[in-house]
Structure formats: C-alpha cells, structure tokens
Coordinates of C-alpha atoms in Angstrom, one line a residue:
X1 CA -59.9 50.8 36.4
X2 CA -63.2 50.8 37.9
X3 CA -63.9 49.4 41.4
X4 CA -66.1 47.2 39.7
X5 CA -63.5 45.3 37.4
X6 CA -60.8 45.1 40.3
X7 CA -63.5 43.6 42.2
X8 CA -64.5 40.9 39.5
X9 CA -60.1 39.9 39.6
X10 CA -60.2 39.2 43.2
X11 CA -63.2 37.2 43.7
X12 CA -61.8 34.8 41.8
X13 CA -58.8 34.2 43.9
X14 CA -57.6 32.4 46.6
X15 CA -59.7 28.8 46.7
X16 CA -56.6 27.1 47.8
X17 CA -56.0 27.8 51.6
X18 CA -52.9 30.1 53.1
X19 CA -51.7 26.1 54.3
X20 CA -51.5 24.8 51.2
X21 CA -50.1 27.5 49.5
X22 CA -47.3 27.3 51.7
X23 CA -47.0 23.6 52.0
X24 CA -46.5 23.5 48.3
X25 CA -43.9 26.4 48.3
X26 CA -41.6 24.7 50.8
X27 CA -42.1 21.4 49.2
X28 CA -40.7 23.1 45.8
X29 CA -37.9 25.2 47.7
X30 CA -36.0 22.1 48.0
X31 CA -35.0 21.6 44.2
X32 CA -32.3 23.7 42.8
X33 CA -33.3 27.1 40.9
X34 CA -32.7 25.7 37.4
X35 CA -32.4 22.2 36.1
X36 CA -30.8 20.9 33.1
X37 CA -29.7 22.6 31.5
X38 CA -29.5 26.1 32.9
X39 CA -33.0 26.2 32.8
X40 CA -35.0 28.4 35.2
X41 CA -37.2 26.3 37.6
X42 CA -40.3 28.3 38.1
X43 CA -42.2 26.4 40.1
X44 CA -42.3 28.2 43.7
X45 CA -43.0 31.3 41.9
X46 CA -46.0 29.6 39.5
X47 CA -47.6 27.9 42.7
X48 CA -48.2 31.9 44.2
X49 CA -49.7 32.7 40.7
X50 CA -52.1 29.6 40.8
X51 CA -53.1 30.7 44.0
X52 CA -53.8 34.2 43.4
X53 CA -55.7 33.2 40.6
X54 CA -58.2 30.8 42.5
X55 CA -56.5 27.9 42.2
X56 CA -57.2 25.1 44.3
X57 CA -55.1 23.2 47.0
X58 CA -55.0 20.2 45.2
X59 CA -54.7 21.8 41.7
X60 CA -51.4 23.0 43.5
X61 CA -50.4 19.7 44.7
X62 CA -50.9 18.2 41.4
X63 CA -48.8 21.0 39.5
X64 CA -46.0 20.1 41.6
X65 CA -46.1 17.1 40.8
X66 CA -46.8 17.7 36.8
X67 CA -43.9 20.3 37.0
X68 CA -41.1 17.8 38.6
X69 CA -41.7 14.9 36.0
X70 CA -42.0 17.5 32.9
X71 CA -38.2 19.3 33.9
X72 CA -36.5 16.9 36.1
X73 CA -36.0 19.2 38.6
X74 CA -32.5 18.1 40.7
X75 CA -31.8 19.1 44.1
X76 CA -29.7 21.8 45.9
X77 CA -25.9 21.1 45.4
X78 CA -25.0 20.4 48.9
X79 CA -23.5 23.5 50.5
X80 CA -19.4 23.2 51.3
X81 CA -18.8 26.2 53.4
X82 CA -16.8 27.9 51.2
X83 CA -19.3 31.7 50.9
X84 CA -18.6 33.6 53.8
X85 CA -19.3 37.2 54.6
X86 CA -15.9 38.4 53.3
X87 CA -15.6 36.2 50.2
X88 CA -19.3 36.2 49.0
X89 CA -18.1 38.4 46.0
X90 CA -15.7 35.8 45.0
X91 CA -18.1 33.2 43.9
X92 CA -20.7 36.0 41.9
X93 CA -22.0 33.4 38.6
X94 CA -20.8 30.1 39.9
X95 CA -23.5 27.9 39.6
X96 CA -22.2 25.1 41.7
X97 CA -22.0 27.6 45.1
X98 CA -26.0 27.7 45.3
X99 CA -26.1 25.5 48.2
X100 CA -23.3 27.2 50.0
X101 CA -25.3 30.6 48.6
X102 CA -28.2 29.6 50.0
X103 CA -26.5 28.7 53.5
X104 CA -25.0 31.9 53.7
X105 CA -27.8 34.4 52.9
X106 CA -30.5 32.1 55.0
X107 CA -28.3 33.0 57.9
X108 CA -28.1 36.8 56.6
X109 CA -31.6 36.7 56.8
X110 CA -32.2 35.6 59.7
X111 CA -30.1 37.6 61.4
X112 CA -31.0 40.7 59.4
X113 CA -34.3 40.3 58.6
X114 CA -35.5 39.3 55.1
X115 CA -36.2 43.3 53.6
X116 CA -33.1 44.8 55.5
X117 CA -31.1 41.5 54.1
X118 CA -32.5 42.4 50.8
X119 CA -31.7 45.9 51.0
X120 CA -28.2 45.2 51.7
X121 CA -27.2 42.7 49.5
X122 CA -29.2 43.8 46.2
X123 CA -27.3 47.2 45.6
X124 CA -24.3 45.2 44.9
X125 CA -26.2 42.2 43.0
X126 CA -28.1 44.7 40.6
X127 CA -25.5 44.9 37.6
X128 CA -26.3 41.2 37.0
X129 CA -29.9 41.2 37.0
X130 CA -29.9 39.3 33.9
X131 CA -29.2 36.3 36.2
X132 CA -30.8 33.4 35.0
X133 CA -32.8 35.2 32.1
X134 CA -34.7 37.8 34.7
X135 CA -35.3 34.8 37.2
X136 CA -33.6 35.3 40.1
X137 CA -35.5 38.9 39.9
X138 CA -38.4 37.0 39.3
X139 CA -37.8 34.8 42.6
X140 CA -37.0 38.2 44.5
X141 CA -39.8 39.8 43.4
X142 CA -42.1 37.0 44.3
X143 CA -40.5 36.5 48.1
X144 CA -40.9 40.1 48.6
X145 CA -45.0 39.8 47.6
X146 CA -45.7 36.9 49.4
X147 CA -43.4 38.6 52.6
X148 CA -41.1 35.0 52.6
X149 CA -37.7 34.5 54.5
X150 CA -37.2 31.6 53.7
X151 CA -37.8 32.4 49.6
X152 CA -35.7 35.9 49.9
X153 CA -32.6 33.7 51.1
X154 CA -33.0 31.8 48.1
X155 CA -33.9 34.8 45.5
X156 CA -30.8 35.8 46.8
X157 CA -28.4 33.3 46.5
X158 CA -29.9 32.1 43.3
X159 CA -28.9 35.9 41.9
X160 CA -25.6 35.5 43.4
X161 CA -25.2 32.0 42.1
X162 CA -26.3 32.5 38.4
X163 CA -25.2 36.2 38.5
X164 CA -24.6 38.1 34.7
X165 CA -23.7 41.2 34.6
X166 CA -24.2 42.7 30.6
X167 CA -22.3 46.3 31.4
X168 CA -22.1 48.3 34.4
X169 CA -23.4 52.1 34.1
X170 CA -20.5 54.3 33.5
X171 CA -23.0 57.2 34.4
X172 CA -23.4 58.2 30.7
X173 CA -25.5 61.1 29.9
X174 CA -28.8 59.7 28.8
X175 CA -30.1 60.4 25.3
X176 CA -33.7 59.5 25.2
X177 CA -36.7 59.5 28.0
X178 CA -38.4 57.0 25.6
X179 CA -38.3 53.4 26.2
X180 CA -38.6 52.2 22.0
X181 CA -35.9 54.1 21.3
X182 CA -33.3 52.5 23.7
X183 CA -34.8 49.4 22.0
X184 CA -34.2 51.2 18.3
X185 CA -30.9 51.4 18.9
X186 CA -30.2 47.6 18.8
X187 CA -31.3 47.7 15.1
X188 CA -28.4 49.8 13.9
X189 CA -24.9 48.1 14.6
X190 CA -24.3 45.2 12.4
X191 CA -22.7 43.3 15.6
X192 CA -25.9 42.5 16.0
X193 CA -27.1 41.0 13.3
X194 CA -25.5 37.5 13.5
X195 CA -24.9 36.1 16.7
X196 CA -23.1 32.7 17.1
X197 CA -24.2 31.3 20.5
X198 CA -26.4 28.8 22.1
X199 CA -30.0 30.7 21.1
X200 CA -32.1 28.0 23.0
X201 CA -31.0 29.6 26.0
X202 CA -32.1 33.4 27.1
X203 CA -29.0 33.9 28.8
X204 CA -26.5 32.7 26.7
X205 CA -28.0 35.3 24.0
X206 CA -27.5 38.0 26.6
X207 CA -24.6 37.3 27.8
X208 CA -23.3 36.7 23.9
X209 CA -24.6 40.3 22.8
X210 CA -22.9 42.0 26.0
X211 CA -19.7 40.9 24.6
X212 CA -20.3 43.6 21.7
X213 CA -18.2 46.3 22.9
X214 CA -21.2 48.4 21.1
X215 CA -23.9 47.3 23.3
X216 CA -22.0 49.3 25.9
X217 CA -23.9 52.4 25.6
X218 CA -27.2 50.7 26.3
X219 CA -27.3 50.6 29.9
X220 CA -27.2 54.6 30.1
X221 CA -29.1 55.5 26.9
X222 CA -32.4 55.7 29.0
X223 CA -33.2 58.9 31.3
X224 CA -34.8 57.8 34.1
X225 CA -37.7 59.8 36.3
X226 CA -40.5 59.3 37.7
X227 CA -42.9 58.4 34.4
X228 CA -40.1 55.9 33.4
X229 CA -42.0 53.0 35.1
X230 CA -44.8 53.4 33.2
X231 CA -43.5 54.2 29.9
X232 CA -41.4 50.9 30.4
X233 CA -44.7 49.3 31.2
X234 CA -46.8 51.0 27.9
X235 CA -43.8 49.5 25.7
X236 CA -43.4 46.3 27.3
X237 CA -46.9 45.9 26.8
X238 CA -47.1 46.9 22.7
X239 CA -44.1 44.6 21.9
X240 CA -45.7 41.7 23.3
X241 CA -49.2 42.5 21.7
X242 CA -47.3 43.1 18.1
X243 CA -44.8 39.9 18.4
X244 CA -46.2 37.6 21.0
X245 CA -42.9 36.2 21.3
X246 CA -41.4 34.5 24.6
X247 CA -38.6 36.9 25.1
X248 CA -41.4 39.9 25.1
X249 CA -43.5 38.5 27.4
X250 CA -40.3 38.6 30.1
X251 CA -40.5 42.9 29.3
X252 CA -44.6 42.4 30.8
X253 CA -43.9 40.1 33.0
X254 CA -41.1 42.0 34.4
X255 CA -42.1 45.7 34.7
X256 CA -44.9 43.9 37.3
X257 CA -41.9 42.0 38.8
X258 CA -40.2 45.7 39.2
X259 CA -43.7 46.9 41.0
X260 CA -43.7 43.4 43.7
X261 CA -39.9 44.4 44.3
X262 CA -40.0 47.9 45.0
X263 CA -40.1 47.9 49.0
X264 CA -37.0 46.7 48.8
X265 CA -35.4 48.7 46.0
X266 CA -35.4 52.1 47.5
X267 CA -33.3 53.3 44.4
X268 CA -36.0 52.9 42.0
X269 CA -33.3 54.2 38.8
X270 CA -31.1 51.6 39.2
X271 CA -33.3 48.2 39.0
X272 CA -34.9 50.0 35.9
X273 CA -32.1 50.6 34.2
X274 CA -30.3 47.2 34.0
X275 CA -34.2 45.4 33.4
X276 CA -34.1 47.7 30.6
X277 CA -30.8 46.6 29.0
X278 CA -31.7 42.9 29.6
X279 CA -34.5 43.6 27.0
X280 CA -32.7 45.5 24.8
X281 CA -30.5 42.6 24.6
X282 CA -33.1 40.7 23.8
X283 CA -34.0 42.7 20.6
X284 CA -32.1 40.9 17.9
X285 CA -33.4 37.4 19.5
X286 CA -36.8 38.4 19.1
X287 CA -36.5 39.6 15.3
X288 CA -36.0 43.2 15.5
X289 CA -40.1 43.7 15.9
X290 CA -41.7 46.7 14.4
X291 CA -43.4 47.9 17.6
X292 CA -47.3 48.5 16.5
X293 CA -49.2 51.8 15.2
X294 CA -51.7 53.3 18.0
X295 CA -54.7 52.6 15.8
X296 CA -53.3 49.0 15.8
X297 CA -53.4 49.2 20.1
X298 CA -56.7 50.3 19.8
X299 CA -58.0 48.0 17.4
X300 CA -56.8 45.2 20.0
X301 CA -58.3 46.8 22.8
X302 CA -61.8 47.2 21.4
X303 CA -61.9 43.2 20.5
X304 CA -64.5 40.9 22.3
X305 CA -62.3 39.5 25.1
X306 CA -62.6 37.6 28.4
X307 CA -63.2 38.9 31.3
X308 CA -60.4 38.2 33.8
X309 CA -62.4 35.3 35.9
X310 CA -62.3 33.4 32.7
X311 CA -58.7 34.6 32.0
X312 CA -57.7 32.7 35.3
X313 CA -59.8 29.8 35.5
X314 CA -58.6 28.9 31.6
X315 CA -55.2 30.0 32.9
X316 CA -55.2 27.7 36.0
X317 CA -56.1 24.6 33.7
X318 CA -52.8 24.9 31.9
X319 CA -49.4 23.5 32.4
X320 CA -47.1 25.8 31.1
X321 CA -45.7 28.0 33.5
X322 CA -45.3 30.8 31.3
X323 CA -49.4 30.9 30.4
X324 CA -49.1 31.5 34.0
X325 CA -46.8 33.8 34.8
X326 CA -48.0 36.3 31.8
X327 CA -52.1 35.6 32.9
X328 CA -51.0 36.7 36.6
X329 CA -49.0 39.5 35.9
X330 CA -51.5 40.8 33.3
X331 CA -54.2 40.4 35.8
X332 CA -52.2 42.6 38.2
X333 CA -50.9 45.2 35.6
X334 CA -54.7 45.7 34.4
X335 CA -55.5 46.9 38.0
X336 CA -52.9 49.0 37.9
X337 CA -53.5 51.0 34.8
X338 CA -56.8 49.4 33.1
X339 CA -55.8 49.0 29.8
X340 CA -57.6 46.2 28.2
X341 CA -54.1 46.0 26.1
X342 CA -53.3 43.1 29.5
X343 CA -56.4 41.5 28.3
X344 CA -55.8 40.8 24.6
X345 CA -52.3 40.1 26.3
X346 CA -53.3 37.1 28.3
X347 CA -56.4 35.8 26.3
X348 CA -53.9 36.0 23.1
X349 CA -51.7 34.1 25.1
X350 CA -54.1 31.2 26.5
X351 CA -56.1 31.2 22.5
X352 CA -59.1 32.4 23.9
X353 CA -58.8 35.1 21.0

C-alpha cells in the first residue's frame, strides 16, 4: 500500500482523547464477558475500534451506554476464592469461576507482568481458543494492542472461564499448505451435514461438530510455515467477500486478531492452527460456501468504493458492534497488504456498495 493511502487511514483517527478512551474501557471492564445467554460482550474491545477510527469521546460515552441497554450486560460473578495457582486447570470452561478467574490472573499479572503473564498462561489455554466463539482471543488480542494489564487479566480469565477445546493436535502429518482445502474437507463426511444443536449460538455449533470423531483430523491437516499467515488471511478474506456471512467475517476479523496477538505468541504455528479449525468448524454453519473465482476477486476489487475516511466515519455512526469490528480490522488488514478486497469487505458490510 502506498504511503499515501496509509496516510489517509490515520488521519482520520483518534478525535476522542487517550482519557476517554480509557475512562470508557474501565467503565465497561466491570460487566461480565458475555451476557445472556452466552453471548460475547464486545464492548471494551468495540470502544478501542471507535477510537481508532476517529471516534469521539462522547460518541464513546454514548455507545456504552447504547450497548448496556441493547444486551443487558450483568456483572462479574463475585469471585469465591476457589482458582488458585495449583488448581487453575480444574475449573478450564466453567463459566461461573470468571470472577475468581479474574482475581487470580489480575494478581498473575501484576506480579508477572501482563506479556510474561500472557506468555505463560496462553501455551496451555491455546487448545480452546474457540472460547467464547473466538472472543476471549478477541479480548487478548485487543489487551495486547492497546498494551492493558488490567484487560490481559481479564482476556485471560475470560479464556479460562469459557474455555472449548474442539481437538488437541496429535501431531499429524499435514496434508495440504493451502488454507481452502482444510476448509474442503468439511464438505465430504456426512456427519456433517445435519447437526442437531443450538445454531443461534457460535459455540454450541463448534463445540457440536467437535463431537464428530471425524472432525479429528482437522486440527493437523494444515502445514504450517512462514506464508501460512497470509494465505489464511487471502482465504479468510474471499469467503467473506463470496458469502458475507457472520461466521466468515470471524476468519477476517480474526487473522488481524492473530497479527495484534503475536508479541505474545512466540510460537506462531500453534495459535494458527487451532484459529484454523475453529473456522473449519464453522463450514457447515455457514452453508458449505463455494469460495469465489479470481476473475470474481477482481471484479470486486475494481468497483467504485469508499475510501477508508468514509469507511470509518459511516462505520462509527453505527450500532452494531460487528460493522465495527469488521470496518476496523479491514482498515488495519488493508495497510497491511493493500488489497482493495478489505474495501469491498467493509463498504459491503456498512451498504455503502
């Protein structure tokens, strides 16, 4: 991307001040990460994305607001001192341990340090990245761009506290260095054709389809080196363009989420690899998309679309937190690799196309 078009992204952030910003974080920190039911609360997350898209102080003070009477958001349940350092294992998924979760990894943090904290704990948290539907990743992620300790305490006991684990690696040898076709792969077995579960909720459709003993394989199909990322990234990208579909725009939304978290991820395979089967898991929820032709990317890519100013300042006027999360993300995967793909993405996304 030109220094010209990553220039014309970041003059249109940050009109709400550093103080509000973080005034309107620790104000949202107190509710509980999901509210009924089993819903993930992205509101501390969404209030770093208004901001870094120009959004103003009280446009942040407002969404709060907006956010808590749209979802109900219900507080912290109160800690009991039950999660210590040698039992924290023992309570991995339990959603009713958050506040004792949240006790014990503040004080890890503070003690540690919020990246060595992270470091630690993570390795062993990684097999149920699918917590939450991708949102306790999402929470990490967002703590470890915005430098938090108090939000990396949380990212981390909301992981431990809605933790799902869809298949450890068994160390498999890998079949494909291509994204789509660990993807393909969920259109063969019939197991998953019909799935009888709660479909409202993300999680209970992963956790459903991990039950198949022949999703198994998924975790290790993918070989993983160093153009992985970005071939992740190119396919997240296409399925959203061809489907536009809520579950896709977690595979965008997430490859950028994998990017935030990195400096605290020194094992770069292994975050990779269980994002990766979280999507594939997705597959059958989404409709088992035909992923798009290249003359079909390219014919989206030479549309009329928006330039990223008016991306963000459409963005910004809307409630929904994911027209918020995708525009943001977009915005910062465009300066990564320019592909006006991120465009039609967001502007798709907000109707401005």
């Amino acid at each position: 991307m030109g220094a010209a078009s990553a220039r014309a992204i970041s003059s249109h952030r940050n009109s709400a001040t550093r103080q509000g910003l973080e005034r309107a974080v620790a104000w949202a920190r107190q509710w509980s990460a999901e509210f009924p039911f089993f819903l993930a609360n992205h509101l501390p997350m969404v209030l770093v994305a208004l901001h870094r898209m120009g959004a103003s102080d009280e446009r942040l003070e407002a969404y709060c607001q907006i956010y808590h009477e749209q979802n109900g958001l219900v507080p912290v349940p109160e800690p009991t001192g039950k999660v210590t350092h040698e039992n924290w294992r023992d309570f991995l998924g339990r959603r009713e341990h958050e506040g004792d979760y949240r006790a014990f990894f503040g004080g890890e943090v503070s003690k540690l340090g919020a990246t060595p904290a992270a470091v630690q704990y993570l390795p062993e948290l990684m097999p149920g990245m699918a917590a939450s539907a991708l949102h306790a990743f999402m929470r990490m992620a967002y703590a470890t761009m915005t430098m938090s300790d108090e939000e990396t305490g949380v990212a981390l006991a909301y992981w431990a506290a809605t933790y799902l684990p869809l298949g450890a690696s068994e160390g498999r040898a890998a079949t494909t260095e291509d994204p789509a076709e660990v993807l393909g792969f969920m259109y063969r077995p019939a197991a998953f054709k019909n799935i009888e579960t709660e479909r409202d909720l993300l999680w209970h459709f992963m956790r459903a389809i991990a039950l198949k003993p022949e999703f198994a394989p998924v975790v290790d199909l993918l070989a993983i080196g160093p153009q992985t990322h970005d071939r992740v990234a190119r396919c997240s990208l296409a399925l959203y363009a061809a489907t536009l579909d809520f579950c896709a725009l977690h595979a965008v939304t997430g490859t950028h989420w994998l990017r935030l978290m990195a400096p605290r991820t020194p094992d770069t395979a292994t975050p990779l690899r269980y994002f990766w089967q979280a999507i594939a898991a997705l597959v059958p929820k989404i409709g088992f998309p035909v992923l798009p032709s290249g003359d079909q990317l390219e014919a989206w890519r030479r549309m009329p679309l928006p330039d990223w100013p008016e991306i963000f300042r459409e963005a910004i006027a809307h409630d929904d937190e994911h027209d918020l999360s995708l525009s943001f993300s977009a915005g910062e995967e465009f300066k990564r690799y320019g592909d006006r793909l991120y465009q039609f993405a967001a502007a798709k996304r907000l109707n401005l196309v």
